[in-house]
Amino acid sequence: LESGAGSNHGYDVVDPTRVSAERGGEEGRRRLVDAVRARGLRFVLDIVPNHVGVEVPKANPWWWDVLRLGRDSEHAATFDVDWAAGPILLPILGDDSLDDLAVEGDELRYYEHAFPLAPGTGDGTPHEVHERQHYRLVHWKRGAAELTYRRFFDVSTLAAVRVEIPEIFEKAHREVLRWVEAGDVDGIRVDHAD
């Protein structure tokens, strides 16, 4: 599945709807299954069903859409966000200052970090633009106690997916379930089934 580098867990799935291009994409997956079968082996898939990587928001299309559109995103219910608590808090700032923010096209940038702008919110100073978003960039130390989304344990770069809701489980596991139905998977190891 599509993954991106994660500072805490190596590579974390960021898009469960497709196979990572850097791992060969769907064609590479098929070649792997064929190679396993040609050697008389069985294929066991290792999955983590309840969270996705959000360290690089643009790499995760669902998270990017939620940051851009907030509650109006088609993926808003996918993540366990406490919308009543206000904007989604993203703990990435080195200090409490917003002085290093910049608006570039349809993105708000903090050094190498990029975040989407809600439609029609890109005018004004970077600080003014920031205040109009469905998220707030905050000091990284606030992540331990103040997040407005459920994460994986205490890892702020992994957002919990609400797999307890059948429709979201199906959406997040559609590819895996397709592989099982096609006979490509002989077993599944579920990591962090909590």
Short mmCIF file of N, CA and C in Angstrom, two decimals:
data_model
loop_
_atom_site.label_atom_id
_atom_site.label_comp_id
_atom_site.label_asym_id
_atom_site.label_seq_id
_atom_site.Cartn_x
_atom_site.Cartn_y
_atom_site.Cartn_z
N LEU A 1 0.85 -1.17 0.00
CA LEU A 1 0.00 0.00 0.00
C LEU A 1 0.89 1.23 0.00
N GLU A 2 0.35 2.34 -0.45
CA GLU A 2 1.15 3.56 -0.57
C GLU A 2 1.68 3.95 0.80
N SER A 3 2.98 4.13 0.87
CA SER A 3 3.59 4.47 2.15
C SER A 3 4.54 5.63 1.98
N GLY A 4 4.86 6.23 3.10
CA GLY A 4 5.79 7.34 3.12
C GLY A 4 6.72 7.17 4.30
N ALA A 5 7.88 7.79 4.20
CA ALA A 5 8.85 7.69 5.29
C ALA A 5 8.24 8.26 6.55
N GLY A 6 8.39 7.55 7.62
CA GLY A 6 7.93 8.01 8.93
C GLY A 6 9.08 8.00 9.91
N SER A 7 9.21 9.04 10.68
CA SER A 7 10.35 9.15 11.57
C SER A 7 10.31 8.14 12.71
N ASN A 8 9.15 7.62 13.05
CA ASN A 8 9.05 6.73 14.19
C ASN A 8 8.90 5.26 13.83
N HIS A 9 8.36 4.97 12.69
CA HIS A 9 8.05 3.58 12.37
C HIS A 9 8.52 3.16 10.98
N GLY A 10 9.61 3.72 10.49
CA GLY A 10 10.07 3.34 9.16
C GLY A 10 9.12 3.86 8.11
N TYR A 11 8.37 2.95 7.46
CA TYR A 11 7.42 3.38 6.45
C TYR A 11 6.02 3.10 6.94
N ASP A 12 5.19 4.13 6.95
CA ASP A 12 3.81 3.99 7.40
C ASP A 12 2.89 4.17 6.20
N VAL A 13 1.83 3.37 6.16
CA VAL A 13 0.86 3.48 5.08
C VAL A 13 0.22 4.87 5.15
N VAL A 14 0.22 5.55 4.01
CA VAL A 14 -0.42 6.86 3.92
C VAL A 14 -1.63 6.84 3.01
N ASP A 15 -1.70 5.85 2.12
CA ASP A 15 -2.84 5.73 1.22
C ASP A 15 -3.17 4.26 1.03
N PRO A 16 -4.17 3.76 1.76
CA PRO A 16 -4.50 2.34 1.67
C PRO A 16 -5.24 1.95 0.41
N THR A 17 -5.42 2.87 -0.53
CA THR A 17 -6.17 2.56 -1.74
C THR A 17 -5.29 2.14 -2.91
N ARG A 18 -3.96 2.19 -2.72
CA ARG A 18 -3.09 1.79 -3.82
C ARG A 18 -1.74 1.30 -3.31
N VAL A 19 -1.09 0.49 -4.13
CA VAL A 19 0.22 -0.03 -3.79
C VAL A 19 1.25 1.06 -4.06
N SER A 20 2.19 1.18 -3.16
CA SER A 20 3.24 2.18 -3.26
C SER A 20 3.99 2.08 -4.59
N ALA A 21 4.10 3.20 -5.28
CA ALA A 21 4.84 3.22 -6.56
C ALA A 21 6.31 2.87 -6.34
N GLU A 22 6.88 3.31 -5.23
CA GLU A 22 8.28 3.01 -4.98
C GLU A 22 8.52 1.53 -4.69
N ARG A 23 7.46 0.79 -4.46
CA ARG A 23 7.56 -0.65 -4.27
C ARG A 23 7.06 -1.41 -5.50
N GLY A 24 6.90 -0.72 -6.60
CA GLY A 24 6.53 -1.36 -7.85
C GLY A 24 5.08 -1.23 -8.24
N GLY A 25 4.27 -0.60 -7.40
CA GLY A 25 2.86 -0.41 -7.73
C GLY A 25 2.13 -1.74 -7.84
N GLU A 26 0.98 -1.70 -8.46
CA GLU A 26 0.17 -2.92 -8.61
C GLU A 26 0.91 -3.97 -9.43
N GLU A 27 1.64 -3.55 -10.45
CA GLU A 27 2.40 -4.51 -11.27
C GLU A 27 3.46 -5.22 -10.43
N GLY A 28 4.15 -4.49 -9.58
CA GLY A 28 5.14 -5.09 -8.70
C GLY A 28 4.52 -6.05 -7.70
N ARG A 29 3.35 -5.70 -7.20
CA ARG A 29 2.65 -6.60 -6.28
C ARG A 29 2.29 -7.90 -6.96
N ARG A 30 1.80 -7.80 -8.19
CA ARG A 30 1.45 -9.00 -8.95
C ARG A 30 2.68 -9.86 -9.19
N ARG A 31 3.81 -9.23 -9.54
CA ARG A 31 5.05 -9.99 -9.76
C ARG A 31 5.48 -10.69 -8.48
N LEU A 32 5.32 -10.03 -7.34
CA LEU A 32 5.68 -10.64 -6.06
C LEU A 32 4.80 -11.86 -5.79
N VAL A 33 3.50 -11.72 -5.98
CA VAL A 33 2.59 -12.85 -5.76
C VAL A 33 2.96 -14.00 -6.69
N ASP A 34 3.23 -13.69 -7.96
CA ASP A 34 3.60 -14.74 -8.92
C ASP A 34 4.91 -15.42 -8.52
N ALA A 35 5.89 -14.65 -8.04
CA ALA A 35 7.17 -15.22 -7.62
C ALA A 35 6.99 -16.11 -6.40
N VAL A 36 6.15 -15.71 -5.47
CA VAL A 36 5.87 -16.52 -4.29
C VAL A 36 5.22 -17.83 -4.70
N ARG A 37 4.21 -17.74 -5.56
CA ARG A 37 3.50 -18.93 -6.01
C ARG A 37 4.42 -19.86 -6.81
N ALA A 38 5.29 -19.30 -7.67
CA ALA A 38 6.19 -20.10 -8.50
C ALA A 38 7.16 -20.93 -7.65
N ARG A 39 7.41 -20.47 -6.45
CA ARG A 39 8.33 -21.18 -5.55
C ARG A 39 7.59 -22.09 -4.56
N GLY A 40 6.27 -22.20 -4.76
CA GLY A 40 5.48 -23.07 -3.90
C GLY A 40 5.27 -22.53 -2.50
N LEU A 41 5.44 -21.24 -2.34
CA LEU A 41 5.28 -20.62 -1.03
C LEU A 41 3.88 -20.04 -0.88
N ARG A 42 3.57 -19.66 0.33
CA ARG A 42 2.29 -19.03 0.61
C ARG A 42 2.54 -17.57 0.97
N PHE A 43 1.54 -16.74 0.76
CA PHE A 43 1.68 -15.29 0.93
C PHE A 43 0.93 -14.84 2.19
N VAL A 44 1.68 -14.31 3.16
CA VAL A 44 1.08 -13.77 4.39
C VAL A 44 1.29 -12.26 4.36
N LEU A 45 0.20 -11.55 4.48
CA LEU A 45 0.21 -10.08 4.44
C LEU A 45 0.19 -9.54 5.86
N ASP A 46 1.06 -8.60 6.14
CA ASP A 46 1.14 -7.95 7.45
C ASP A 46 0.46 -6.59 7.34
N ILE A 47 -0.59 -6.37 8.13
CA ILE A 47 -1.30 -5.08 8.06
C ILE A 47 -1.40 -4.45 9.44
N VAL A 48 -1.50 -3.15 9.44
CA VAL A 48 -1.83 -2.37 10.64
C VAL A 48 -3.14 -1.68 10.28
N PRO A 49 -4.25 -2.15 10.83
CA PRO A 49 -5.56 -1.73 10.34
C PRO A 49 -6.12 -0.43 10.87
N ASN A 50 -5.49 0.18 11.88
CA ASN A 50 -6.20 1.24 12.57
C ASN A 50 -5.55 2.61 12.56
N HIS A 51 -4.54 2.83 11.75
CA HIS A 51 -3.95 4.16 11.64
C HIS A 51 -3.19 4.31 10.33
N VAL A 52 -2.98 5.55 9.93
CA VAL A 52 -2.22 5.86 8.73
C VAL A 52 -1.24 6.99 9.05
N GLY A 53 -0.19 7.07 8.24
CA GLY A 53 0.81 8.11 8.42
C GLY A 53 0.31 9.46 7.93
N VAL A 54 0.56 10.50 8.74
CA VAL A 54 0.15 11.85 8.37
C VAL A 54 1.31 12.85 8.52
N GLU A 55 2.52 12.33 8.67
CA GLU A 55 3.67 13.21 8.87
C GLU A 55 3.86 14.16 7.70
N VAL A 56 3.66 13.66 6.49
CA VAL A 56 3.70 14.49 5.28
C VAL A 56 2.27 14.53 4.76
N PRO A 57 1.50 15.55 5.15
CA PRO A 57 0.07 15.57 4.83
C PRO A 57 -0.24 15.35 3.36
N LYS A 58 0.56 15.90 2.47
CA LYS A 58 0.26 15.78 1.04
C LYS A 58 0.37 14.34 0.54
N ALA A 59 1.13 13.51 1.24
CA ALA A 59 1.29 12.11 0.84
C ALA A 59 0.05 11.29 1.18
N ASN A 60 -0.79 11.79 2.07
CA ASN A 60 -2.00 11.08 2.48
C ASN A 60 -3.21 11.85 1.94
N PRO A 61 -3.80 11.40 0.84
CA PRO A 61 -4.89 12.16 0.22
C PRO A 61 -6.10 12.37 1.12
N TRP A 62 -6.41 11.42 1.99
CA TRP A 62 -7.55 11.58 2.89
C TRP A 62 -7.27 12.66 3.92
N TRP A 63 -6.08 12.63 4.53
CA TRP A 63 -5.73 13.62 5.56
C TRP A 63 -5.62 15.01 4.94
N TRP A 64 -5.02 15.12 3.76
CA TRP A 64 -4.90 16.40 3.06
C TRP A 64 -6.28 17.01 2.83
N ASP A 65 -7.22 16.17 2.41
CA ASP A 65 -8.58 16.64 2.15
C ASP A 65 -9.26 17.10 3.44
N VAL A 66 -9.04 16.39 4.53
CA VAL A 66 -9.62 16.79 5.82
C VAL A 66 -9.01 18.12 6.28
N LEU A 67 -7.70 18.28 6.13
CA LEU A 67 -7.08 19.55 6.51
C LEU A 67 -7.60 20.69 5.64
N ARG A 68 -7.84 20.43 4.37
CA ARG A 68 -8.28 21.47 3.43
C ARG A 68 -9.75 21.83 3.64
N LEU A 69 -10.61 20.83 3.86
CA LEU A 69 -12.06 21.07 3.90
C LEU A 69 -12.70 20.92 5.27
N GLY A 70 -11.94 20.45 6.25
CA GLY A 70 -12.50 20.28 7.59
C GLY A 70 -13.65 19.30 7.61
N ARG A 71 -14.70 19.66 8.32
CA ARG A 71 -15.88 18.78 8.45
C ARG A 71 -16.57 18.51 7.11
N ASP A 72 -16.33 19.36 6.11
CA ASP A 72 -16.96 19.17 4.81
C ASP A 72 -16.24 18.15 3.95
N SER A 73 -15.11 17.66 4.39
CA SER A 73 -14.36 16.66 3.63
C SER A 73 -15.14 15.35 3.59
N GLU A 74 -15.08 14.67 2.46
CA GLU A 74 -15.72 13.35 2.37
C GLU A 74 -15.02 12.35 3.29
N HIS A 75 -13.83 12.70 3.79
CA HIS A 75 -13.08 11.80 4.68
C HIS A 75 -13.10 12.27 6.13
N ALA A 76 -13.92 13.25 6.45
CA ALA A 76 -13.95 13.80 7.81
C ALA A 76 -14.27 12.73 8.86
N ALA A 77 -15.14 11.80 8.55
CA ALA A 77 -15.50 10.76 9.51
C ALA A 77 -14.48 9.62 9.55
N THR A 78 -13.55 9.60 8.60
CA THR A 78 -12.54 8.55 8.56
C THR A 78 -11.62 8.63 9.77
N PHE A 79 -11.31 9.85 10.18
CA PHE A 79 -10.41 10.07 11.31
C PHE A 79 -11.21 10.45 12.53
N ASP A 80 -10.71 10.09 13.69
CA ASP A 80 -11.39 10.40 14.95
C ASP A 80 -10.95 11.79 15.40
N VAL A 81 -11.61 12.80 14.87
CA VAL A 81 -11.29 14.20 15.16
C VAL A 81 -12.35 14.75 16.12
N ASP A 82 -11.89 15.46 17.13
CA ASP A 82 -12.80 16.12 18.06
C ASP A 82 -13.11 17.49 17.49
N TRP A 83 -14.08 17.55 16.60
CA TRP A 83 -14.41 18.80 15.91
C TRP A 83 -14.92 19.86 16.89
N ALA A 84 -15.54 19.44 17.98
CA ALA A 84 -16.05 20.41 18.96
C ALA A 84 -14.92 21.13 19.68
N ALA A 85 -13.72 20.57 19.67
CA ALA A 85 -12.58 21.19 20.35
C ALA A 85 -11.92 22.29 19.52
N GLY A 86 -12.40 22.49 18.30
CA GLY A 86 -11.81 23.52 17.44
C GLY A 86 -10.99 22.91 16.33
N PRO A 87 -10.13 23.72 15.72
CA PRO A 87 -9.32 23.23 14.60
C PRO A 87 -8.43 22.06 15.00
N ILE A 88 -8.03 21.28 14.01
CA ILE A 88 -7.11 20.17 14.24
C ILE A 88 -5.75 20.76 14.61
N LEU A 89 -5.21 20.34 15.74
CA LEU A 89 -3.90 20.83 16.17
C LEU A 89 -2.81 19.94 15.58
N LEU A 90 -1.85 20.57 14.89
CA LEU A 90 -0.75 19.86 14.27
C LEU A 90 0.55 20.31 14.95
N PRO A 91 1.14 19.46 15.79
CA PRO A 91 2.31 19.86 16.57
C PRO A 91 3.62 19.76 15.79
N ILE A 92 3.94 20.81 15.05
CA ILE A 92 5.17 20.78 14.24
C ILE A 92 6.07 21.99 14.43
N LEU A 93 5.57 23.05 15.07
CA LEU A 93 6.38 24.26 15.20
C LEU A 93 7.53 24.05 16.18
N GLY A 94 8.67 24.67 15.88
CA GLY A 94 9.83 24.59 16.76
C GLY A 94 9.68 25.44 18.00
N ASP A 95 8.83 26.45 17.93
CA ASP A 95 8.50 27.29 19.08
C ASP A 95 7.08 27.79 18.87
N ASP A 96 6.64 28.72 19.67
CA ASP A 96 5.26 29.19 19.54
C ASP A 96 5.06 30.25 18.47
N SER A 97 6.11 30.60 17.76
CA SER A 97 6.05 31.67 16.77
C SER A 97 5.53 31.16 15.42
N LEU A 98 4.73 32.00 14.78
CA LEU A 98 4.25 31.71 13.43
C LEU A 98 5.01 32.54 12.40
N ASP A 99 6.11 33.16 12.81
CA ASP A 99 6.86 34.06 11.94
C ASP A 99 7.47 33.38 10.72
N ASP A 100 7.68 32.07 10.78
CA ASP A 100 8.31 31.37 9.66
C ASP A 100 7.30 30.74 8.70
N LEU A 101 6.04 31.10 8.83
CA LEU A 101 5.03 30.63 7.88
C LEU A 101 5.11 31.41 6.58
N ALA A 102 4.76 30.74 5.50
CA ALA A 102 4.70 31.39 4.19
C ALA A 102 3.53 30.79 3.41
N VAL A 103 2.91 31.62 2.59
CA VAL A 103 1.86 31.15 1.70
C VAL A 103 2.48 31.02 0.32
N GLU A 104 2.41 29.81 -0.24
CA GLU A 104 2.95 29.55 -1.58
C GLU A 104 1.86 28.85 -2.38
N GLY A 105 1.26 29.60 -3.31
CA GLY A 105 0.16 29.05 -4.11
C GLY A 105 -1.01 28.69 -3.22
N ASP A 106 -1.42 27.42 -3.25
CA ASP A 106 -2.54 26.97 -2.43
C ASP A 106 -2.08 26.19 -1.21
N GLU A 107 -0.87 26.53 -0.74
CA GLU A 107 -0.31 25.85 0.44
C GLU A 107 0.20 26.85 1.46
N LEU A 108 0.10 26.45 2.71
CA LEU A 108 0.73 27.15 3.81
C LEU A 108 1.97 26.35 4.15
N ARG A 109 3.12 27.02 4.20
CA ARG A 109 4.38 26.30 4.39
C ARG A 109 5.09 26.75 5.66
N TYR A 110 5.70 25.78 6.31
CA TYR A 110 6.56 26.00 7.46
C TYR A 110 7.82 25.20 7.17
N TYR A 111 8.83 25.91 6.70
CA TYR A 111 10.05 25.26 6.23
C TYR A 111 9.68 24.22 5.17
N GLU A 112 10.04 22.94 5.38
CA GLU A 112 9.75 21.92 4.37
C GLU A 112 8.34 21.34 4.49
N HIS A 113 7.60 21.73 5.50
CA HIS A 113 6.25 21.22 5.73
C HIS A 113 5.23 22.02 4.91
N ALA A 114 4.34 21.31 4.24
CA ALA A 114 3.29 21.95 3.44
C ALA A 114 1.92 21.50 3.92
N PHE A 115 0.99 22.46 3.94
CA PHE A 115 -0.37 22.20 4.37
C PHE A 115 -1.32 22.87 3.39
N PRO A 116 -2.48 22.26 3.16
CA PRO A 116 -3.43 22.82 2.19
C PRO A 116 -4.14 24.05 2.73
N LEU A 117 -4.56 24.91 1.82
CA LEU A 117 -5.39 26.05 2.19
C LEU A 117 -6.84 25.71 1.88
N ALA A 118 -7.70 26.07 2.80
CA ALA A 118 -9.13 25.93 2.53
C ALA A 118 -9.48 26.85 1.37
N PRO A 119 -10.42 26.46 0.53
CA PRO A 119 -10.80 27.30 -0.62
C PRO A 119 -11.14 28.74 -0.18
N GLY A 120 -10.59 29.69 -0.90
CA GLY A 120 -10.90 31.09 -0.68
C GLY A 120 -10.25 31.72 0.54
N THR A 121 -9.22 31.09 1.10
CA THR A 121 -8.61 31.61 2.33
C THR A 121 -7.18 32.09 2.16
N GLY A 122 -6.69 32.20 0.93
CA GLY A 122 -5.27 32.47 0.71
C GLY A 122 -4.84 33.92 0.71
N ASP A 123 -5.73 34.86 0.94
CA ASP A 123 -5.34 36.28 0.92
C ASP A 123 -4.95 36.74 2.32
N GLY A 124 -3.97 37.67 2.36
CA GLY A 124 -3.54 38.25 3.62
C GLY A 124 -2.18 37.74 4.04
N THR A 125 -1.78 38.09 5.24
CA THR A 125 -0.48 37.65 5.75
C THR A 125 -0.54 36.16 6.05
N PRO A 126 0.62 35.49 6.11
CA PRO A 126 0.60 34.07 6.47
C PRO A 126 -0.11 33.80 7.80
N HIS A 127 0.05 34.69 8.77
CA HIS A 127 -0.61 34.51 10.05
C HIS A 127 -2.13 34.59 9.89
N GLU A 128 -2.61 35.56 9.11
CA GLU A 128 -4.05 35.68 8.86
C GLU A 128 -4.60 34.46 8.13
N VAL A 129 -3.85 34.00 7.14
CA VAL A 129 -4.25 32.81 6.38
C VAL A 129 -4.33 31.60 7.31
N HIS A 130 -3.33 31.45 8.15
CA HIS A 130 -3.29 30.35 9.12
C HIS A 130 -4.54 30.32 9.99
N GLU A 131 -4.99 31.47 10.43
CA GLU A 131 -6.14 31.55 11.33
C GLU A 131 -7.46 31.16 10.65
N ARG A 132 -7.47 31.09 9.32
CA ARG A 132 -8.69 30.73 8.58
C ARG A 132 -8.77 29.24 8.25
N GLN A 133 -7.77 28.47 8.64
CA GLN A 133 -7.72 27.07 8.25
C GLN A 133 -8.47 26.18 9.24
N HIS A 134 -8.69 24.95 8.83
CA HIS A 134 -9.36 23.95 9.66
C HIS A 134 -8.37 23.29 10.61
N TYR A 135 -7.15 23.76 10.63
CA TYR A 135 -6.09 23.24 11.48
C TYR A 135 -5.31 24.41 12.05
N ARG A 136 -4.53 24.13 13.09
CA ARG A 136 -3.62 25.11 13.66
C ARG A 136 -2.28 24.44 13.85
N LEU A 137 -1.24 25.09 13.37
CA LEU A 137 0.12 24.61 13.61
C LEU A 137 0.53 25.09 14.99
N VAL A 138 0.96 24.16 15.83
CA VAL A 138 1.31 24.50 17.21
C VAL A 138 2.68 23.93 17.54
N HIS A 139 3.25 24.39 18.66
CA HIS A 139 4.55 23.93 19.13
C HIS A 139 4.52 22.40 19.28
N TRP A 140 5.59 21.76 18.90
CA TRP A 140 5.62 20.29 18.90
C TRP A 140 5.39 19.70 20.29
N LYS A 141 5.73 20.42 21.35
CA LYS A 141 5.54 19.88 22.70
C LYS A 141 4.07 19.77 23.08
N ARG A 142 3.19 20.50 22.41
CA ARG A 142 1.76 20.44 22.73
C ARG A 142 1.13 19.13 22.26
N GLY A 143 1.81 18.41 21.39
CA GLY A 143 1.26 17.18 20.85
C GLY A 143 1.00 16.10 21.88
N ALA A 144 1.74 16.13 22.99
CA ALA A 144 1.58 15.09 23.99
C ALA A 144 0.25 15.18 24.74
N ALA A 145 -0.34 16.38 24.82
CA ALA A 145 -1.52 16.52 25.67
C ALA A 145 -2.71 17.20 25.02
N GLU A 146 -2.51 17.88 23.90
CA GLU A 146 -3.58 18.75 23.40
C GLU A 146 -4.13 18.40 22.02
N LEU A 147 -3.76 17.29 21.46
CA LEU A 147 -4.22 17.00 20.11
C LEU A 147 -5.73 16.91 20.03
N THR A 148 -6.27 17.27 18.88
CA THR A 148 -7.71 17.21 18.66
C THR A 148 -8.08 16.05 17.74
N TYR A 149 -7.13 15.17 17.48
CA TYR A 149 -7.41 13.94 16.74
C TYR A 149 -6.76 12.78 17.49
N ARG A 150 -7.41 11.63 17.37
CA ARG A 150 -6.85 10.43 18.02
C ARG A 150 -5.68 9.96 17.18
N ARG A 151 -4.62 9.69 17.84
CA ARG A 151 -3.41 9.22 17.16
C ARG A 151 -3.13 7.79 17.58
N PHE A 152 -2.06 7.27 17.08
CA PHE A 152 -1.61 5.93 17.44
C PHE A 152 -0.70 6.06 18.65
N PHE A 153 -1.14 5.58 19.80
CA PHE A 153 -0.44 5.75 21.07
C PHE A 153 -0.06 7.22 21.23
N ASP A 154 1.22 7.54 21.33
CA ASP A 154 1.63 8.95 21.49
C ASP A 154 2.37 9.46 20.26
N VAL A 155 2.12 8.86 19.12
CA VAL A 155 2.82 9.23 17.89
C VAL A 155 1.92 10.17 17.09
N SER A 156 2.26 11.45 17.10
CA SER A 156 1.43 12.47 16.46
C SER A 156 1.42 12.37 14.94
N THR A 157 2.37 11.65 14.37
CA THR A 157 2.44 11.52 12.91
C THR A 157 1.62 10.33 12.40
N LEU A 158 0.90 9.66 13.30
CA LEU A 158 0.04 8.55 12.92
C LEU A 158 -1.38 8.84 13.42
N ALA A 159 -2.29 9.07 12.49
CA ALA A 159 -3.68 9.38 12.86
C ALA A 159 -4.52 8.10 12.83
N ALA A 160 -5.33 7.96 13.86
CA ALA A 160 -6.20 6.78 13.96
C ALA A 160 -7.31 6.84 12.92
N VAL A 161 -7.57 5.69 12.33
CA VAL A 161 -8.66 5.54 11.37
C VAL A 161 -9.80 4.82 12.11
N ARG A 162 -11.01 5.29 11.93
CA ARG A 162 -12.16 4.78 12.68
C ARG A 162 -12.68 3.47 12.08
N VAL A 163 -11.84 2.43 12.15
CA VAL A 163 -12.18 1.14 11.56
C VAL A 163 -13.30 0.43 12.29
N GLU A 164 -13.72 0.96 13.44
CA GLU A 164 -14.86 0.37 14.14
C GLU A 164 -16.17 0.65 13.42
N ILE A 165 -16.15 1.57 12.46
CA ILE A 165 -17.32 1.87 11.63
C ILE A 165 -17.21 1.03 10.36
N PRO A 166 -18.15 0.13 10.11
CA PRO A 166 -18.03 -0.80 8.99
C PRO A 166 -17.69 -0.15 7.64
N GLU A 167 -18.32 0.98 7.32
CA GLU A 167 -18.05 1.62 6.03
C GLU A 167 -16.60 2.12 5.94
N ILE A 168 -16.08 2.60 7.05
CA ILE A 168 -14.70 3.09 7.05
C ILE A 168 -13.73 1.92 7.02
N PHE A 169 -14.04 0.85 7.74
CA PHE A 169 -13.22 -0.35 7.67
C PHE A 169 -13.12 -0.82 6.22
N GLU A 170 -14.28 -0.88 5.55
CA GLU A 170 -14.29 -1.36 4.15
C GLU A 170 -13.49 -0.43 3.25
N LYS A 171 -13.64 0.86 3.43
CA LYS A 171 -12.91 1.84 2.61
C LYS A 171 -11.40 1.71 2.82
N ALA A 172 -10.99 1.54 4.08
CA ALA A 172 -9.57 1.48 4.40
C ALA A 172 -8.94 0.14 4.04
N HIS A 173 -9.76 -0.89 3.85
CA HIS A 173 -9.23 -2.22 3.57
C HIS A 173 -9.68 -2.78 2.22
N ARG A 174 -10.23 -1.93 1.38
CA ARG A 174 -10.76 -2.39 0.09
C ARG A 174 -9.71 -3.13 -0.72
N GLU A 175 -8.49 -2.59 -0.79
CA GLU A 175 -7.43 -3.24 -1.58
C GLU A 175 -7.05 -4.58 -0.97
N VAL A 176 -6.83 -4.60 0.33
CA VAL A 176 -6.46 -5.85 1.00
C VAL A 176 -7.56 -6.90 0.78
N LEU A 177 -8.80 -6.51 0.95
CA LEU A 177 -9.91 -7.45 0.76
C LEU A 177 -10.00 -7.93 -0.69
N ARG A 178 -9.68 -7.06 -1.63
CA ARG A 178 -9.66 -7.45 -3.05
C ARG A 178 -8.59 -8.52 -3.29
N TRP A 179 -7.42 -8.34 -2.68
CA TRP A 179 -6.34 -9.32 -2.84
C TRP A 179 -6.73 -10.67 -2.24
N VAL A 180 -7.41 -10.63 -1.09
CA VAL A 180 -7.85 -11.88 -0.45
C VAL A 180 -8.86 -12.57 -1.35
N GLU A 181 -9.84 -11.81 -1.84
CA GLU A 181 -10.87 -12.39 -2.70
C GLU A 181 -10.28 -12.97 -3.98
N ALA A 182 -9.22 -12.35 -4.49
CA ALA A 182 -8.58 -12.84 -5.72
C ALA A 182 -7.70 -14.07 -5.46
N GLY A 183 -7.53 -14.43 -4.18
CA GLY A 183 -6.70 -15.59 -3.87
C GLY A 183 -5.22 -15.28 -3.77
N ASP A 184 -4.85 -14.02 -3.73
CA ASP A 184 -3.44 -13.63 -3.68
C ASP A 184 -2.86 -13.70 -2.28
N VAL A 185 -3.72 -13.77 -1.26
CA VAL A 185 -3.27 -13.76 0.13
C VAL A 185 -3.74 -15.03 0.81
N ASP A 186 -2.79 -15.72 1.45
CA ASP A 186 -3.11 -16.96 2.16
C ASP A 186 -3.35 -16.74 3.65
N GLY A 187 -2.82 -15.64 4.16
CA GLY A 187 -3.00 -15.35 5.58
C GLY A 187 -2.74 -13.88 5.83
N ILE A 188 -3.29 -13.39 6.94
CA ILE A 188 -3.09 -11.98 7.30
C ILE A 188 -2.60 -11.93 8.74
N ARG A 189 -1.52 -11.20 8.95
CA ARG A 189 -1.04 -10.93 10.30
C ARG A 189 -1.51 -9.51 10.63
N VAL A 190 -2.30 -9.38 11.68
CA VAL A 190 -2.84 -8.08 12.06
C VAL A 190 -2.00 -7.54 13.21
N ASP A 191 -1.30 -6.44 12.95
CA ASP A 191 -0.48 -5.78 13.95
C ASP A 191 -1.31 -4.68 14.62
N HIS A 192 -1.20 -4.54 15.89
CA HIS A 192 -1.94 -3.52 16.64
C HIS A 192 -3.44 -3.60 16.37
N ALA A 193 -4.00 -4.70 16.73
CA ALA A 193 -5.44 -4.90 16.52
C ALA A 193 -6.29 -4.16 17.55
N ASP A 194 -5.64 -3.40 18.42
CA ASP A 194 -6.36 -2.67 19.47
C ASP A 194 -7.32 -1.66 18.90
#
